[in-house]
Amino acid sequence: MNERQRVRRPGGRSARVGAQVHQAVTDLISERGYGNFAVGDVAARAGVADSSIYRRWGDLESLLTEVALTRLNTQSPMPDTGSLAGDLRTYAAQVAREITGPDGPAVLHLAVALSGSGQQGRQAGDALRAERTRQLESVLARARDRGENAPDALDVLDHILAPMYIRVLFGMVPLTPDYIDGLVDRLL
Amino acid sequence: MNERQRVRRPGGRSARVGAQVHQAVTDLISERGYGNFAVGDVAARAGVADSSIYRRWGDLESLLTEVALTRLNTQSPMPDTGSLAGDLRTYAAQVAREITGPDGPAVLHLAVALSGSGQQGRQAGDALRAERTRQLESVLARARDRGENAPDALDVLDHILAPMYIRVLFGMVPLTPDYIDGLVDRLL
């Protein structure tokens, strides 16, 4: 890319490099797993210079944290079906689709690995959990406003999200619709 | 160590080296996390030659798999309290103590990381799950023989083990006795 193009479309180039680097990270995590590649591997796969990555993200862990947060936070909007059972069934099915999709298990493994690897990773895990809890609270509060009995957000974590996460982390897939609905019915 | 000693106590030396290497791995996992150390680091920490590790374990992943299996399988015997509620409460408390103990979170992170990193790790995860299921089945079968209603072993995985595993993996500790008993009571 020549200098004139860079001056004319700085946002375009920056966004494109960001997308290429994110995709390279996701591919490498799927192929090799966390801990088995370096900044140079990401740069080569994305077709950018190592220095571009160091300049923008600082180090590999910061880049991995951004990828995990972006991937796990860009989820479908929270459902509003008119009943708590309907909302939770739809929500659980969305999460199941995300974590069993093409890069889903790899991204989930990455998020868990980052949580166990120092302060930055723990903060990313905390941020992710806070966002999920905030989304869930809105669904649960709406149910209470309708006069329904609603569990705590932590109960949803323990009995709907945790079983699905553990099954995907240990390769116990697929998660069938009957299995997912059964988790919701048991909780309610 | 001279040749005479090696001839006289081969089992003793082998067992001692094995214990030193296992401890070195556990320490490095706790300090640096999975993926952030090599065979040379383990050898230096354990006070043995790199070649001793390669000769006995072949590569780092085989060594890590052995450590995870050994640590997660050497658990207390399954309880036999006379009631299913008592057995599951005691079992859940034992698991909680193991995974929140000094190296517990690091070993759990290691087991999850290995499950996501190739065929050998998946086989180790399968072996671990088979062993846990076998132990649980004995408790559940005993309860059925007494005429109690008992859930499936997979229900125990989903609603007692998975919530505790996810909370430890994401640093949501401690696991209080009330929390643990609550998981058992809700399942039964």
XYZ file of C-alpha atoms in Angstrom:
376
model
C 0.000 0.000 0.000
C 1.491 3.386 -0.970
C 1.610 6.548 1.105
C -1.295 8.257 -0.667
C -3.684 5.405 0.079
C -2.580 5.338 3.718
C -3.295 9.032 4.077
C -6.653 8.730 2.383
C -8.057 5.752 4.298
C -6.349 5.490 7.676
C -9.448 4.082 9.435
C -9.993 1.577 6.656
C -6.455 0.258 6.810
C -6.409 0.148 10.614
C -9.704 -1.749 10.745
C -8.532 -4.160 8.050
C -5.245 -4.902 9.824
C -7.176 -5.385 13.066
C -9.517 -7.889 11.432
C -6.615 -9.757 9.768
C -4.682 -9.981 13.027
C -7.762 -11.131 14.987
C -8.463 -13.821 12.378
C -4.810 -14.943 12.430
C -4.963 -15.308 16.236
C -8.220 -17.282 16.070
C -6.774 -19.594 13.396
C -3.562 -20.195 15.359
C -5.482 -20.913 18.564
C -7.642 -23.440 16.722
C -4.663 -25.102 15.042
C -2.004 -25.040 17.760
C -3.676 -24.104 21.035
C -2.818 -21.417 23.571
C 0.874 -21.097 24.384
C 2.090 -22.671 21.141
C 2.651 -19.594 18.957
C 4.378 -16.224 19.171
C 3.851 -12.681 17.842
C 5.947 -13.581 14.779
C 3.556 -16.404 13.873
C 0.560 -14.065 14.131
C 2.299 -11.427 11.995
C 3.258 -13.945 9.303
C -0.271 -15.361 9.162
C -1.871 -11.904 9.043
C 0.598 -10.613 6.448
C 1.793 -7.682 8.586
C 5.126 -6.767 10.179
C 5.907 -7.926 13.730
C 6.466 -4.281 14.628
C 2.882 -3.388 13.651
C 1.626 -5.835 16.257
C 4.000 -4.693 19.000
C 3.135 -1.045 18.282
C -0.621 -1.549 18.448
C -1.050 -4.275 21.081
C 2.191 -4.147 23.105
C 2.526 -7.899 23.654
C 0.940 -11.228 22.801
C -1.111 -11.478 25.991
C -2.764 -8.090 25.384
C -3.622 -9.116 21.836
C -5.034 -12.483 22.981
C -7.090 -10.760 25.673
C -8.586 -8.364 23.117
C -9.467 -11.256 20.795
C -11.132 -13.262 23.577
C -13.141 -10.269 24.839
C -14.218 -9.269 21.333
C -15.247 -12.771 20.347
C -17.096 -13.632 23.541
C -18.835 -10.248 23.824
C -20.124 -9.919 20.256
C -23.035 -12.177 20.935
C -26.616 -11.980 19.780
C -28.906 -9.511 21.606
C -30.618 -10.870 24.716
C -33.968 -12.480 23.811
C -37.339 -11.038 24.868
C -39.909 -13.783 24.230
C -42.437 -12.819 26.911
C -41.570 -15.611 29.378
C -38.477 -16.383 31.444
C -38.420 -19.985 30.237
C -38.525 -18.797 26.618
C -35.825 -16.177 27.187
C -33.458 -18.591 28.944
C -34.001 -21.367 26.386
C -33.222 -18.940 23.552
C -30.224 -17.474 25.400
C -28.798 -20.924 26.242
C -29.195 -22.036 22.617
C -27.337 -18.883 21.426
C -24.445 -19.510 23.838
C -24.306 -23.165 22.773
C -24.113 -22.133 19.105
C -21.293 -19.672 19.867
C -19.116 -22.038 21.918
C -19.585 -25.039 19.619
C -19.198 -23.007 16.378
C -16.115 -23.100 14.100
C -13.665 -21.347 16.489
C -15.904 -21.587 19.581
C -14.021 -24.229 21.592
C -10.668 -22.564 20.811
C -11.895 -19.146 21.984
C -13.384 -20.672 25.155
C -10.068 -22.447 25.862
C -8.297 -19.118 25.323
C -10.571 -17.286 27.780
C -9.975 -19.953 30.444
C -6.214 -19.958 29.848
C -6.046 -16.146 30.135
C -7.999 -16.258 33.418
C -5.251 -18.448 34.874
C -2.309 -16.465 33.544
C -1.695 -13.309 35.491
C -3.438 -10.099 36.400
C -4.316 -8.871 32.908
C -6.047 -12.149 32.073
C -7.938 -12.143 35.355
C -9.157 -8.600 34.656
C -10.326 -9.683 31.201
C -12.171 -12.617 32.778
C -13.767 -10.273 35.324
C -14.852 -7.865 32.574
C -16.352 -10.692 30.556
C -18.239 -12.053 33.561
C -19.530 -8.580 34.477
C -20.885 -8.093 30.948
C -22.618 -11.502 30.880
C -24.096 -10.854 34.324
C -25.384 -7.431 33.274
C -27.120 -8.931 30.237
C -28.647 -11.733 32.295
C -29.830 -9.357 35.025
C -31.901 -7.436 32.468
C -33.728 -10.636 31.444
C -34.228 -11.731 35.066
C -35.477 -8.277 36.175
C -38.010 -8.245 33.330
C -39.297 -11.646 34.503
C -39.659 -10.374 38.084
C -41.548 -7.322 36.776
C -43.999 -9.730 35.131
C -44.456 -11.462 38.496
C -42.406 -14.558 37.607
C -40.066 -16.253 40.070
C -36.554 -15.700 38.707
C -33.280 -17.256 39.897
C -30.106 -15.222 40.521
C -27.695 -14.587 37.644
C -25.141 -16.750 39.498
C -27.606 -19.669 39.436
C -27.795 -19.284 35.653
C -23.985 -19.320 35.533
C -23.778 -22.428 37.741
C -26.534 -24.528 36.153
C -26.851 -23.401 32.519
C -23.526 -21.844 31.436
C -21.071 -23.912 33.549
C -22.325 -27.344 32.357
C -22.178 -26.212 28.705
C -18.712 -24.641 29.162
C -17.276 -27.751 30.875
C -18.740 -30.102 28.256
C -17.220 -28.027 25.428
C -13.858 -27.630 27.233
C -13.611 -31.418 27.650
C -14.896 -32.189 24.152
C -18.246 -33.671 25.271
C -20.171 -32.362 22.264
C -22.586 -31.816 20.566
C -24.930 -29.990 22.948
C -28.358 -31.147 21.761
C -31.512 -28.958 21.946
C -33.024 -31.465 24.416
C -29.971 -31.221 26.631
C -30.014 -27.401 26.582
C -33.758 -27.131 27.261
C -33.320 -29.680 30.061
C -30.762 -27.425 31.785
C -33.233 -24.505 31.701
C -36.219 -26.601 32.849
C -34.260 -28.052 35.752
C -33.179 -24.585 36.932
C -36.719 -23.169 36.754
C 25.602 -40.560 42.276
C 28.078 -43.360 41.580
C 27.439 -46.637 39.773
C 27.254 -48.736 42.952
C 24.454 -46.630 44.404
C 22.547 -46.727 41.122
C 22.782 -50.511 41.040
C 21.715 -50.828 44.671
C 18.652 -48.563 44.653
C 17.265 -48.193 41.130
C 13.620 -47.965 42.282
C 14.489 -45.446 44.972
C 16.314 -43.130 42.615
C 13.700 -43.452 39.887
C 10.865 -42.691 42.294
C 12.779 -39.749 43.761
C 13.483 -38.238 40.328
C 9.833 -38.769 39.373
C 8.640 -36.927 42.485
C 11.138 -34.060 41.947
C 10.104 -33.650 38.310
C 6.371 -33.750 39.143
C 6.872 -31.121 41.845
C 8.906 -28.940 39.456
C 6.097 -29.111 36.885
C 3.450 -28.241 39.475
C 5.523 -25.286 40.709
C 6.123 -23.973 37.169
C 2.437 -24.288 36.267
C 1.494 -22.336 39.397
C 4.105 -19.649 38.767
C 4.025 -19.227 34.990
C 0.962 -21.071 33.675
C 0.624 -23.636 30.906
C 2.619 -22.882 27.762
C 5.166 -20.637 29.459
C 7.975 -23.078 30.254
C 10.028 -25.762 28.490
C 11.664 -29.095 29.347
C 14.880 -27.229 30.233
C 13.043 -25.184 32.891
C 11.600 -28.334 34.459
C 15.014 -30.028 34.463
C 16.729 -27.025 36.076
C 14.038 -26.747 38.756
C 14.100 -30.492 39.503
C 17.913 -30.636 39.515
C 18.126 -33.291 36.792
C 19.563 -33.343 33.251
C 17.303 -32.439 30.310
C 18.187 -35.834 28.816
C 16.717 -37.632 31.862
C 13.364 -36.030 31.147
C 13.422 -36.733 27.413
C 14.451 -40.373 28.039
C 11.691 -41.056 30.557
C 8.782 -38.919 29.294
C 9.582 -38.326 25.613
C 8.284 -34.746 25.477
C 6.775 -31.976 27.594
C 3.161 -32.780 26.734
C 3.529 -36.408 27.858
C 5.063 -35.248 31.125
C 2.315 -32.649 31.701
C -0.368 -35.243 30.947
C 1.135 -37.641 33.503
C 1.255 -34.899 36.148
C -2.378 -33.855 35.540
C -3.649 -37.454 35.625
C -1.658 -38.300 38.755
C -2.751 -35.186 40.606
C -6.422 -35.345 39.685
C -6.725 -39.115 40.241
C -5.041 -39.375 43.644
C -8.116 -38.207 45.435
C -9.633 -39.350 48.701
C -11.629 -42.626 48.640
C -15.313 -42.257 47.752
C -17.416 -41.649 50.882
C -19.926 -44.199 52.266
C -22.030 -42.317 54.815
C -25.236 -44.341 54.502
C -27.217 -41.768 52.476
C -26.836 -40.354 48.995
C -27.073 -36.774 50.275
C -24.306 -37.472 52.784
C -22.106 -39.183 50.208
C -22.478 -36.389 47.626
C -21.946 -33.620 50.183
C -18.741 -35.307 51.384
C -17.581 -35.999 47.815
C -18.255 -32.422 46.672
C -16.387 -31.032 49.685
C -13.383 -33.285 48.870
C -13.314 -32.124 45.248
C -13.613 -28.485 46.370
C -10.646 -28.931 48.748
C -8.552 -30.482 45.955
C -9.253 -27.851 43.288
C -8.911 -24.862 45.638
C -5.814 -26.265 47.430
C -2.237 -24.937 46.970
C -1.728 -26.130 43.352
C -5.382 -26.983 42.697
C -6.324 -24.161 40.293
C -3.064 -24.598 38.345
C -3.622 -28.350 37.924
C -7.240 -27.769 36.845
C -6.089 -25.180 34.284
C -3.505 -27.702 33.051
C -6.130 -30.440 32.605
C -8.381 -28.077 30.618
C -5.473 -26.848 28.478
C -4.378 -30.417 27.673
C -7.956 -31.337 26.673
C -7.808 -28.626 24.023
C -4.344 -29.407 22.708
C -4.255 -32.473 20.522
C -5.051 -36.157 20.653
C -2.876 -37.133 23.614
C -4.459 -34.476 25.814
C -7.951 -35.463 24.737
C -7.192 -39.089 25.618
C -5.944 -37.983 29.036
C -9.155 -35.993 29.556
C -11.227 -39.006 28.524
C -9.318 -41.265 30.931
C -9.813 -38.812 33.768
C -13.532 -38.476 33.083
C -13.945 -42.272 32.854
C -12.271 -42.709 36.254
C -14.416 -40.020 37.930
C -17.562 -41.509 36.381
C -16.633 -45.008 37.595
C -16.172 -43.724 41.148
C -19.461 -41.817 41.051
C -21.378 -44.772 39.616
C -20.416 -46.884 42.634
C -21.910 -44.294 45.015
C -25.060 -43.882 42.891
C -25.550 -47.678 42.518
C -25.273 -48.107 46.293
C -27.978 -45.456 46.759
C -30.276 -47.227 44.279
C -29.691 -50.532 46.131
C -30.925 -48.808 49.302
C -34.092 -47.766 47.413
C -33.065 -44.078 47.042
C -33.737 -42.082 43.879
C -30.315 -41.330 42.368
C -29.451 -39.015 39.450
C -27.139 -40.041 36.594
C -23.389 -39.525 36.925
C -23.631 -36.936 34.114
C -26.118 -34.926 36.209
C -23.541 -34.864 39.015
C -20.943 -33.643 36.497
C -23.277 -30.927 35.165
C -24.655 -29.587 38.456
C -22.035 -30.288 41.145
C -18.625 -30.605 39.451
C -19.066 -28.164 36.510
C -20.146 -25.157 38.654
C -17.201 -25.706 41.033
C -14.748 -26.192 38.141
C -15.919 -23.026 36.318
C -15.813 -20.931 39.491
C -12.233 -22.065 40.223
C -11.136 -21.643 36.579
C -12.423 -18.048 36.590
C -11.120 -17.270 40.087
C -14.554 -17.040 41.765
C -13.371 -18.475 45.057
C -13.627 -19.522 47.870
C -16.255 -22.257 47.531
C -18.059 -22.075 50.881
C -19.582 -25.125 52.638
C -23.054 -23.552 52.226
C -22.478 -23.118 48.492
C -21.285 -26.730 48.079
C -24.155 -28.217 50.116
C -26.555 -26.038 48.115
C -25.361 -27.592 44.848
C -26.044 -31.098 46.236
C -29.442 -30.182 47.716
C -30.573 -28.575 44.456
C -29.601 -31.673 42.444
C -31.379 -34.076 44.813
